[in-house]
Coordinates of C-alpha atoms and ligand atoms in Angstrom, one line a residue:
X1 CA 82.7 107.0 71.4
X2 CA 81.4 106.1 68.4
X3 CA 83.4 107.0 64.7
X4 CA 80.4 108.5 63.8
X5 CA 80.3 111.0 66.3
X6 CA 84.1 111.5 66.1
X7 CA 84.6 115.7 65.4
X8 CA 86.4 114.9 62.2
X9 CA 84.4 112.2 60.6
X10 CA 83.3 113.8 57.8
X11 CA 80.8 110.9 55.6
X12 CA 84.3 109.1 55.2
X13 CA 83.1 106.1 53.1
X14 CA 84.9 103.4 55.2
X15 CA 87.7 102.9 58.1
X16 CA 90.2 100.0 58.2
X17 CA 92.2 98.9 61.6
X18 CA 94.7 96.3 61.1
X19 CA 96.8 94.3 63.5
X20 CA 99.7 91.8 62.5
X21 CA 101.3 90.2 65.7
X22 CA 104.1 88.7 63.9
X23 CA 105.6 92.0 62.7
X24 CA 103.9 94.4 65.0
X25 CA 101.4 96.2 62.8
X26 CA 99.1 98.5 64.0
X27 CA 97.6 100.4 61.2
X28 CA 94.4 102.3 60.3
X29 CA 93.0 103.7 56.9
X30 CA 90.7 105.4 56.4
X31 CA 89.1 106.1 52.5
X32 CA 87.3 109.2 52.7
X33 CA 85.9 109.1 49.0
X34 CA 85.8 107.6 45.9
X35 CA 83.7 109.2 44.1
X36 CA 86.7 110.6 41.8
X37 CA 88.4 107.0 41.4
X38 CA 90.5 105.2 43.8
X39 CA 91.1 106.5 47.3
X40 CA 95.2 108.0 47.0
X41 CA 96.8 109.2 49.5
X42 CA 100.3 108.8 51.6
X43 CA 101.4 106.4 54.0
X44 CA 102.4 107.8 57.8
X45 CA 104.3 106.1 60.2
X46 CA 104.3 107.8 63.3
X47 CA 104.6 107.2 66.9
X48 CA 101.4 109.1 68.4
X49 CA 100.6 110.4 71.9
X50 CA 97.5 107.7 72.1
X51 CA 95.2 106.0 69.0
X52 CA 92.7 108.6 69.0
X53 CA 95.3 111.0 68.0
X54 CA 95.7 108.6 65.1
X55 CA 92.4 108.2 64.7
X56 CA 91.9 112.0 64.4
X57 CA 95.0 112.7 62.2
X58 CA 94.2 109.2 59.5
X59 CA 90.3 111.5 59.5
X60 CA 92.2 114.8 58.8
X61 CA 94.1 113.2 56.3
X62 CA 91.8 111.4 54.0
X63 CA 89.0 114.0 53.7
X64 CA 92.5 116.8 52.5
X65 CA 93.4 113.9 50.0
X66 CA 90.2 114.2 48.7
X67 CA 89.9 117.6 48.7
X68 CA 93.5 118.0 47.1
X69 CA 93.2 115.3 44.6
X70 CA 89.6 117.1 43.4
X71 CA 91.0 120.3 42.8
X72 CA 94.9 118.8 41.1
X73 CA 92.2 117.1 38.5
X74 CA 93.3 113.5 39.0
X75 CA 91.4 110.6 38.8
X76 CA 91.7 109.7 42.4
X77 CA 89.3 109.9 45.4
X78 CA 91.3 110.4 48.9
X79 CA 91.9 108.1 51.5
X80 CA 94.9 108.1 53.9
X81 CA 96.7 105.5 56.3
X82 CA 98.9 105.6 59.4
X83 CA 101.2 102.9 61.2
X84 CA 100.7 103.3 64.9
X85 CA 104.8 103.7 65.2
X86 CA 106.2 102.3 68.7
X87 CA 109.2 104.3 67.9
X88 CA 110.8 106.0 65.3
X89 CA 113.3 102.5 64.6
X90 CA 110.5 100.6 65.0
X91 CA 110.3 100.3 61.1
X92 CA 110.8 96.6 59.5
X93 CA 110.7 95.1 56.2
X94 CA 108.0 92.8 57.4
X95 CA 106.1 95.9 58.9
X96 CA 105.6 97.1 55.4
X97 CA 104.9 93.7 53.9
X98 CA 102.2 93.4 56.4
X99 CA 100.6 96.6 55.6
X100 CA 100.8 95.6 52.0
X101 CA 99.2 92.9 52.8
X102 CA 96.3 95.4 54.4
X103 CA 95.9 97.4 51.6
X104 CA 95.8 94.5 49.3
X105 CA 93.0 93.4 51.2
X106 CA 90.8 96.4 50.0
X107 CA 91.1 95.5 46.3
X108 CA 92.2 98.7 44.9
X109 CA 89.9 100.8 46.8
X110 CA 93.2 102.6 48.4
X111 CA 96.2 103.0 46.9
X112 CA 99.5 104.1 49.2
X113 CA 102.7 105.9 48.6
X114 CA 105.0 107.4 50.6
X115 CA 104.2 110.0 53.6
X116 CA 106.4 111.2 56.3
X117 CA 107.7 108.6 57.8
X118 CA 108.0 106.5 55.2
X119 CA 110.6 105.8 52.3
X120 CA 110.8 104.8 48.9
X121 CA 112.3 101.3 50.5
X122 CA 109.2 101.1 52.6
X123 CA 107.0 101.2 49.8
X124 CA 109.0 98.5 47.7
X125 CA 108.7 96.2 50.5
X126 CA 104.9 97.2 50.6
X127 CA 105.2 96.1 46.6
X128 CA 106.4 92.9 47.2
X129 CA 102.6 92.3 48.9
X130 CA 100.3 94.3 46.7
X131 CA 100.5 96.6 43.1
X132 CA 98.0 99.0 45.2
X133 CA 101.2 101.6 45.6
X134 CA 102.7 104.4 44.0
X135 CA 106.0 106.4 44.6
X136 CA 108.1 103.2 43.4
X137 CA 111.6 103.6 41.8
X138 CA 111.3 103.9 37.8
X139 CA 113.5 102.7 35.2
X140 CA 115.2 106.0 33.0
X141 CA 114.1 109.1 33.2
X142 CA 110.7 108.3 34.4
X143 CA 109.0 110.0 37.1
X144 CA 108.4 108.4 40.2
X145 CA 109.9 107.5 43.1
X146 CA 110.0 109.3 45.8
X147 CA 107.2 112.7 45.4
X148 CA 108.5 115.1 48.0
X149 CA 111.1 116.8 44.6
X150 CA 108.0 117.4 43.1
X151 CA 105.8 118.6 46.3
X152 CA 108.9 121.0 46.3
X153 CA 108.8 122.3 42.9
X154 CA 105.2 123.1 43.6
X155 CA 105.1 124.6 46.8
X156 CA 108.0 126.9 45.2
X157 CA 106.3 127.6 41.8
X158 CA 102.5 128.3 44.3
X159 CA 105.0 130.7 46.8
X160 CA 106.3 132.8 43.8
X161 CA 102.7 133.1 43.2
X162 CA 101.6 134.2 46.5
X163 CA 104.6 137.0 46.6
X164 CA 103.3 138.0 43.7
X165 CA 100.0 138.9 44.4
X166 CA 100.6 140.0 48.5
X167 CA 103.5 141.7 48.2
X168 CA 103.8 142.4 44.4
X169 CA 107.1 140.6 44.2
X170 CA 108.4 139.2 40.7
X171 CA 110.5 136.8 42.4
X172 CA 111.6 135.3 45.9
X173 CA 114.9 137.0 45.6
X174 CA 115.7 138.9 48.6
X175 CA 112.7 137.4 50.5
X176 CA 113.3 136.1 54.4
X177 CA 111.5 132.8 54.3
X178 CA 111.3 130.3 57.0
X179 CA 110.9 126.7 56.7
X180 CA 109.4 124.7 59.0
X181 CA 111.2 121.6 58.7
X182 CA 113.8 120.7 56.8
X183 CA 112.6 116.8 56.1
X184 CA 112.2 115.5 52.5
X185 CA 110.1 118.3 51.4
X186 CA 111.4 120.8 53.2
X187 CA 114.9 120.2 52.4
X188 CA 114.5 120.1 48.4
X189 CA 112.0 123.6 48.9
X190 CA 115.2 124.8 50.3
X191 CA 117.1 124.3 47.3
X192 CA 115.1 125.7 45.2
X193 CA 114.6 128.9 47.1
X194 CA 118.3 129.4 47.8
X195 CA 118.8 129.0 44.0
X196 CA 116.3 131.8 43.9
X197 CA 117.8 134.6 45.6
X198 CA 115.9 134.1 49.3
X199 CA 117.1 134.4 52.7
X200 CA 116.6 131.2 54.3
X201 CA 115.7 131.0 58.3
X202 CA 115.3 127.2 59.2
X203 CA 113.8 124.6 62.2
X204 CA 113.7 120.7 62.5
X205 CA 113.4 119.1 66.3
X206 CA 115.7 116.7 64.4
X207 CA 119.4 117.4 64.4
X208 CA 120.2 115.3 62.0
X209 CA 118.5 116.9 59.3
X210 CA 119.0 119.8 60.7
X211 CA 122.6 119.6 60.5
X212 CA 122.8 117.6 56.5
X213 CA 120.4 120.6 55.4
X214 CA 123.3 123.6 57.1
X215 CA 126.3 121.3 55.9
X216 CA 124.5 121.9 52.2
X217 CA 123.1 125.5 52.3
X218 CA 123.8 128.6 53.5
X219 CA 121.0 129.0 56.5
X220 CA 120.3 130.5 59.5
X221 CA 118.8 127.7 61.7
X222 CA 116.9 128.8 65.2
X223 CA 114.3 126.8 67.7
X224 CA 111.4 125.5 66.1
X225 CA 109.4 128.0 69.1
X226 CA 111.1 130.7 67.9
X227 CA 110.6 130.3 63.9
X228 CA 106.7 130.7 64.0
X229 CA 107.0 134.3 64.8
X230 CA 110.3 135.8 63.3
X231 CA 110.5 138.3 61.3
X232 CA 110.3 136.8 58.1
X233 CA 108.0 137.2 54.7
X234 CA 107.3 134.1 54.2
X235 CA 106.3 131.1 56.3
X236 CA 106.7 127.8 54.7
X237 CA 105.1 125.1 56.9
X238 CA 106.9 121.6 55.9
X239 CA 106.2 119.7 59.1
X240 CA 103.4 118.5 61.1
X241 CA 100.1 119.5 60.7
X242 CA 97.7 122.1 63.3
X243 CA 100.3 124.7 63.3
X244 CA 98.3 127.6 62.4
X245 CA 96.0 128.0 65.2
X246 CA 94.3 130.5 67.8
X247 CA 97.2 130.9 69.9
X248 CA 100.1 131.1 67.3
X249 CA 98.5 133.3 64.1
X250 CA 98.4 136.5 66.6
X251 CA 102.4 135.8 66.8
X252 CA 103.1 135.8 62.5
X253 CA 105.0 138.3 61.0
X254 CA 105.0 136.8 58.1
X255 CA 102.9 138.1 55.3
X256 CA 102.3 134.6 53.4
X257 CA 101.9 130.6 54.5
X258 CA 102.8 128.8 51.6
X259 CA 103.8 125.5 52.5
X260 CA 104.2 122.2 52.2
X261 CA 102.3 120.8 55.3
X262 CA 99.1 118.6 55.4
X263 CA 96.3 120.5 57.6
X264 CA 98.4 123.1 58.3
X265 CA 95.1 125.6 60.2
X266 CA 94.0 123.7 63.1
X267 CA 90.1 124.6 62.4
X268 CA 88.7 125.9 59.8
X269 CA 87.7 129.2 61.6
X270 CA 92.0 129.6 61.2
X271 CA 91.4 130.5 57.9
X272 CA 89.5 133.9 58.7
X273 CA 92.3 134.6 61.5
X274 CA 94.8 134.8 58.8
X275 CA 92.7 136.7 56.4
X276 CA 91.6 139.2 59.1
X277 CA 95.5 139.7 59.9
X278 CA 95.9 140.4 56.3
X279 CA 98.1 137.3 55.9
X280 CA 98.1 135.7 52.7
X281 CA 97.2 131.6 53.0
X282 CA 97.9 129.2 50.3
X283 CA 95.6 126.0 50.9
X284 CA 98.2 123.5 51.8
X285 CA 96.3 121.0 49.8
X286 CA 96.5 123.0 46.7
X287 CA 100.0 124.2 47.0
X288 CA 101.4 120.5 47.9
X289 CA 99.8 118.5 45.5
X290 CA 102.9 117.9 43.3
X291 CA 103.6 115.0 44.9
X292 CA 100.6 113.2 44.2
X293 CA 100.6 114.2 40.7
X294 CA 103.8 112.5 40.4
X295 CA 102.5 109.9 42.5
X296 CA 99.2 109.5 39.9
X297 CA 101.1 109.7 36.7
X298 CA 103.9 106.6 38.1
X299 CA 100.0 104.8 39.3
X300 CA 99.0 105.4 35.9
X301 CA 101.6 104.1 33.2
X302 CA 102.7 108.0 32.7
X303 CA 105.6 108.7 34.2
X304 CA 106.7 110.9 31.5
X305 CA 108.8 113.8 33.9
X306 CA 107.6 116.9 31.5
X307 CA 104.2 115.6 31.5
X308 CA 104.5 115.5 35.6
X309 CA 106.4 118.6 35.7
X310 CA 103.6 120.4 33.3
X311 CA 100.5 119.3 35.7
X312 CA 102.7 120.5 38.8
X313 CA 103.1 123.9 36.5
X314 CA 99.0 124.2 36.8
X315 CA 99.3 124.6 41.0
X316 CA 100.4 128.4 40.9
X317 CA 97.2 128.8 38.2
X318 CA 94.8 127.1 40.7
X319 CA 96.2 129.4 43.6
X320 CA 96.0 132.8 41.5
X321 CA 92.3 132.4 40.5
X322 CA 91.5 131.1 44.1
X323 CA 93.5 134.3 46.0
X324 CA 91.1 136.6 43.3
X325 CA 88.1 135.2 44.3
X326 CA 89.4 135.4 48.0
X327 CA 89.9 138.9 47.4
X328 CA 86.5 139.8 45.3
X329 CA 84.3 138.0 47.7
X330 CA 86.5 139.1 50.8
X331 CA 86.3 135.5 51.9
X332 CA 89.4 133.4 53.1
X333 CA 91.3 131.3 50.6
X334 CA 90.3 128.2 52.4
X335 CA 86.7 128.0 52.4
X336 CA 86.9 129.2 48.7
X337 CA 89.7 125.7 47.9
X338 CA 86.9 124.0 50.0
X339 CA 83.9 125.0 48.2
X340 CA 85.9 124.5 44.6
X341 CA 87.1 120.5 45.9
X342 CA 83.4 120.2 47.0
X343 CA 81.7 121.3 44.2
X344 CA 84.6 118.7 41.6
X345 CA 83.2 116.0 44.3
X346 CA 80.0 116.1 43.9
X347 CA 79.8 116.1 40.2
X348 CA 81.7 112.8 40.2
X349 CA 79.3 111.7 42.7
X350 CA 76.5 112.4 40.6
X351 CA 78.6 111.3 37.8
X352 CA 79.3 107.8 38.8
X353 CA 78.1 105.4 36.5
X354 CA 81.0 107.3 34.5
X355 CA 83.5 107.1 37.3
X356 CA 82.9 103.8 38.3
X357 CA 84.8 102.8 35.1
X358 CA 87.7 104.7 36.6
X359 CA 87.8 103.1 40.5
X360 CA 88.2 99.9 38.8
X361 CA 91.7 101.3 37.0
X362 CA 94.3 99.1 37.6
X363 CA 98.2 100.0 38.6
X364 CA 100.4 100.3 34.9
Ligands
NAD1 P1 109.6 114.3 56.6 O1 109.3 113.4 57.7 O2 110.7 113.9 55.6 O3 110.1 115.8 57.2 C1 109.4 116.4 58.2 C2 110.4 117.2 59.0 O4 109.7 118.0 59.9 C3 111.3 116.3 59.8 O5 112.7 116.6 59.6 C4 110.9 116.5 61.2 O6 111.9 116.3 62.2 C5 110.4 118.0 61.1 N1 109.5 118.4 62.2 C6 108.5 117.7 62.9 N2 108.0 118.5 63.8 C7 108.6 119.7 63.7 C8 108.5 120.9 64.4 N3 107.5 121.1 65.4 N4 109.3 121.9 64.1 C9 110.2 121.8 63.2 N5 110.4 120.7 62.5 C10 109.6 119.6 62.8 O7 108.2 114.6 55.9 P2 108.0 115.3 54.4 O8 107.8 114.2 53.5 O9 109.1 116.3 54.1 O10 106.6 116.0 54.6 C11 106.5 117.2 55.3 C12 105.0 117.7 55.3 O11 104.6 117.8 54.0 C13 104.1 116.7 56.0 O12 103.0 117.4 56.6 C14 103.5 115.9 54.8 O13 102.3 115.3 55.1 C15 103.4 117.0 53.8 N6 103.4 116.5 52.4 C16 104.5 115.8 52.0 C17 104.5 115.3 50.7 C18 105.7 114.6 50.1 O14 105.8 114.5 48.9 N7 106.5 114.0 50.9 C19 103.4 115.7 49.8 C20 102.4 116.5 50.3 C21 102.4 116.9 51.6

């Protein structure tokens, strides 16, 4: 089957495989757009069932990036890349010099960082290959680094937002919110909501996450089948993607998805199922998109923390006018982030001449 015909090819600008024998690199990327500046978006290593799931995820991906970097007002387009992963060790320092060497190889039409998967060391090994990455270690008090702190903040500052207008609450305090997954993100959403006053109900397939995050916090951790439908508020996807679909929204009890999660509704049809159960949705892309602020600011020369934590202090804004014009128009929260990200696209499309000055930015 052709790319083209491929159910999420979605006029993606360009696709990228890339094989290194030496080191064992098999990676795609896929730049969806760049019609905002330089195609941003995470690294993923992951061991998937079979290269069209990669395929299909790396599609997913790139077009959210774009959508998610559109509507945070950076000067990114959206582009995405996966490491077809043999296992989860299968991880090497010339792995990640390899796929430096792939993005290199695009000029600065992609930029990486971090995604799950990946670490900060992966991407300073990726560094030593190409300056067409973010998330790197800073000197001081700089920003930087790894983005999934900042993710966090903004996921938590979006959730208080999405209490607020569902269930009319001022805070979190004495919520019952369950994470799903209790990985970078996850973990440091965790902290900031038991700070808050919540009631913390917690999955992760892995047990050794699972366990650092119950050594740290007080939580009550059950099977990842089980946490999709307890009886909670709050559902706070920080996993894997295609969670929310036909055969688990009927099962929610919870009264608002706010989470950290990339594609979190399998189709876009998902959307309606949520709103017709009365369920409050926060688009993943705009609730998670503190970590790629931070990741644009480091990219950028700014890496000023208040001026990153001040952007990531926009996301609950963005959220509350899209949930009111969810609500006046009786339309799901998705397709309303959707038609706002589209609508930012295309007037940097048909801004371009302009914008091409910013696809040539270089890293600080
Ligand atoms: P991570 O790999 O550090 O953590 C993910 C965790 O989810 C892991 O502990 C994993 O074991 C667990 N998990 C996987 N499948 C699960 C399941 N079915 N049930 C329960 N737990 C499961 O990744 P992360 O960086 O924390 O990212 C989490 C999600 O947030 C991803 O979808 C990622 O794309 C998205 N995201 C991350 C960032 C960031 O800054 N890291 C930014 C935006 C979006």
């Amino acid at each position: 089957m052709s790319v083209f015909d491929h159910s999420e090819f979605d006029q993606h600008e360009s696709l990228h495989y890339f094989h290194d024998d030496a080191s064992g690199l098999r990676a795609i990327i896929a730049i969806h757009s760049t019609a905002l500046g330089p195609a941003a978006g995470g690294c993923r290593h992951w061991q998937y069932a079979n290269d069209d799931a990669a395929l299909t995820d790396v599609l997913r991906l790139a077009r959210g990036m774009t959508y998610k970097n559109a509507v945070a007002g950076l000067r990114f387009g959206g582009g995405k890349s996966v490491i077809l992963a043999n296992d989860a060790k299968s991880k090497s320092v010339e792995l990640f010099r390899a796929f430096g060497r792939a993005v290199d190889s695009l000029g600065g039409r992609y930029v990486t960082a971090e995604d799950v998967g990946c670490s900060v060391a992966d991407m300073r090994h990726v560094n030593m290959e190409t300056n067409f990455v973010s998330g790197l270690p800073q000197d001081g008090e700089g920003a930087g680094g790894d983005p999934s702190p900042m993710t966090a903040l903004g996921v938590f500052l979006g959730m208080q937002s999405a209490v607020k207008f569902r269930l009319g609450a001022d805070s979190v305090r004495g919520l019952r919110i369950a994470v799903q997954g209790v990985g970078s993100v996850g973990l440091n959403l965790c902290r900031l909501l038991h700070e808050a006053g919540a009631t913390l109900i917690v999955a992760d397939v892995n047990n050794d996450n699972l366990q650092m995050a119950c050594d740290e916090l007080p939580l009550t951790a059950i099977s990842p089948v089980e946490l999709l439908s307890s009886d909670v508020d709050v559902l706070a996807p920080c996993a894997l993607g295609n969670i929310l679909s036909s055969q688990t929204i009927p099962e929610l009890k919870a009264k608002v998805i706010a989470g950290a999660a990339n594609n979190q509704l399998a189709t876009e049809a998902d959307g309606a199922r949520l709103a017709d159960m009365d369920i409050l949705y926060a688009p993943d892309y705009v609730i998670n998109a503190g970590g790629i602020i931070n990741v644009a600011h480091e990219y950028f020369g700014d890496s000023s923390a208040a001026h990153v934590r001040a952007d990531v202090e926009k996301i609950p804004v963005r959220l509350d006018s899209i949930f009111a014009e969810a609500q006046t128009t009786s339309r799901p929260t998705n397709i309303i982030a959707d038609e706002l990200a589209r609508k930012i696209v295309s007037a940097g499309a048909a801004n371009r001449a302009v914008v091409d000055s910013a696809t040539t930015l270089q890293p600080a």
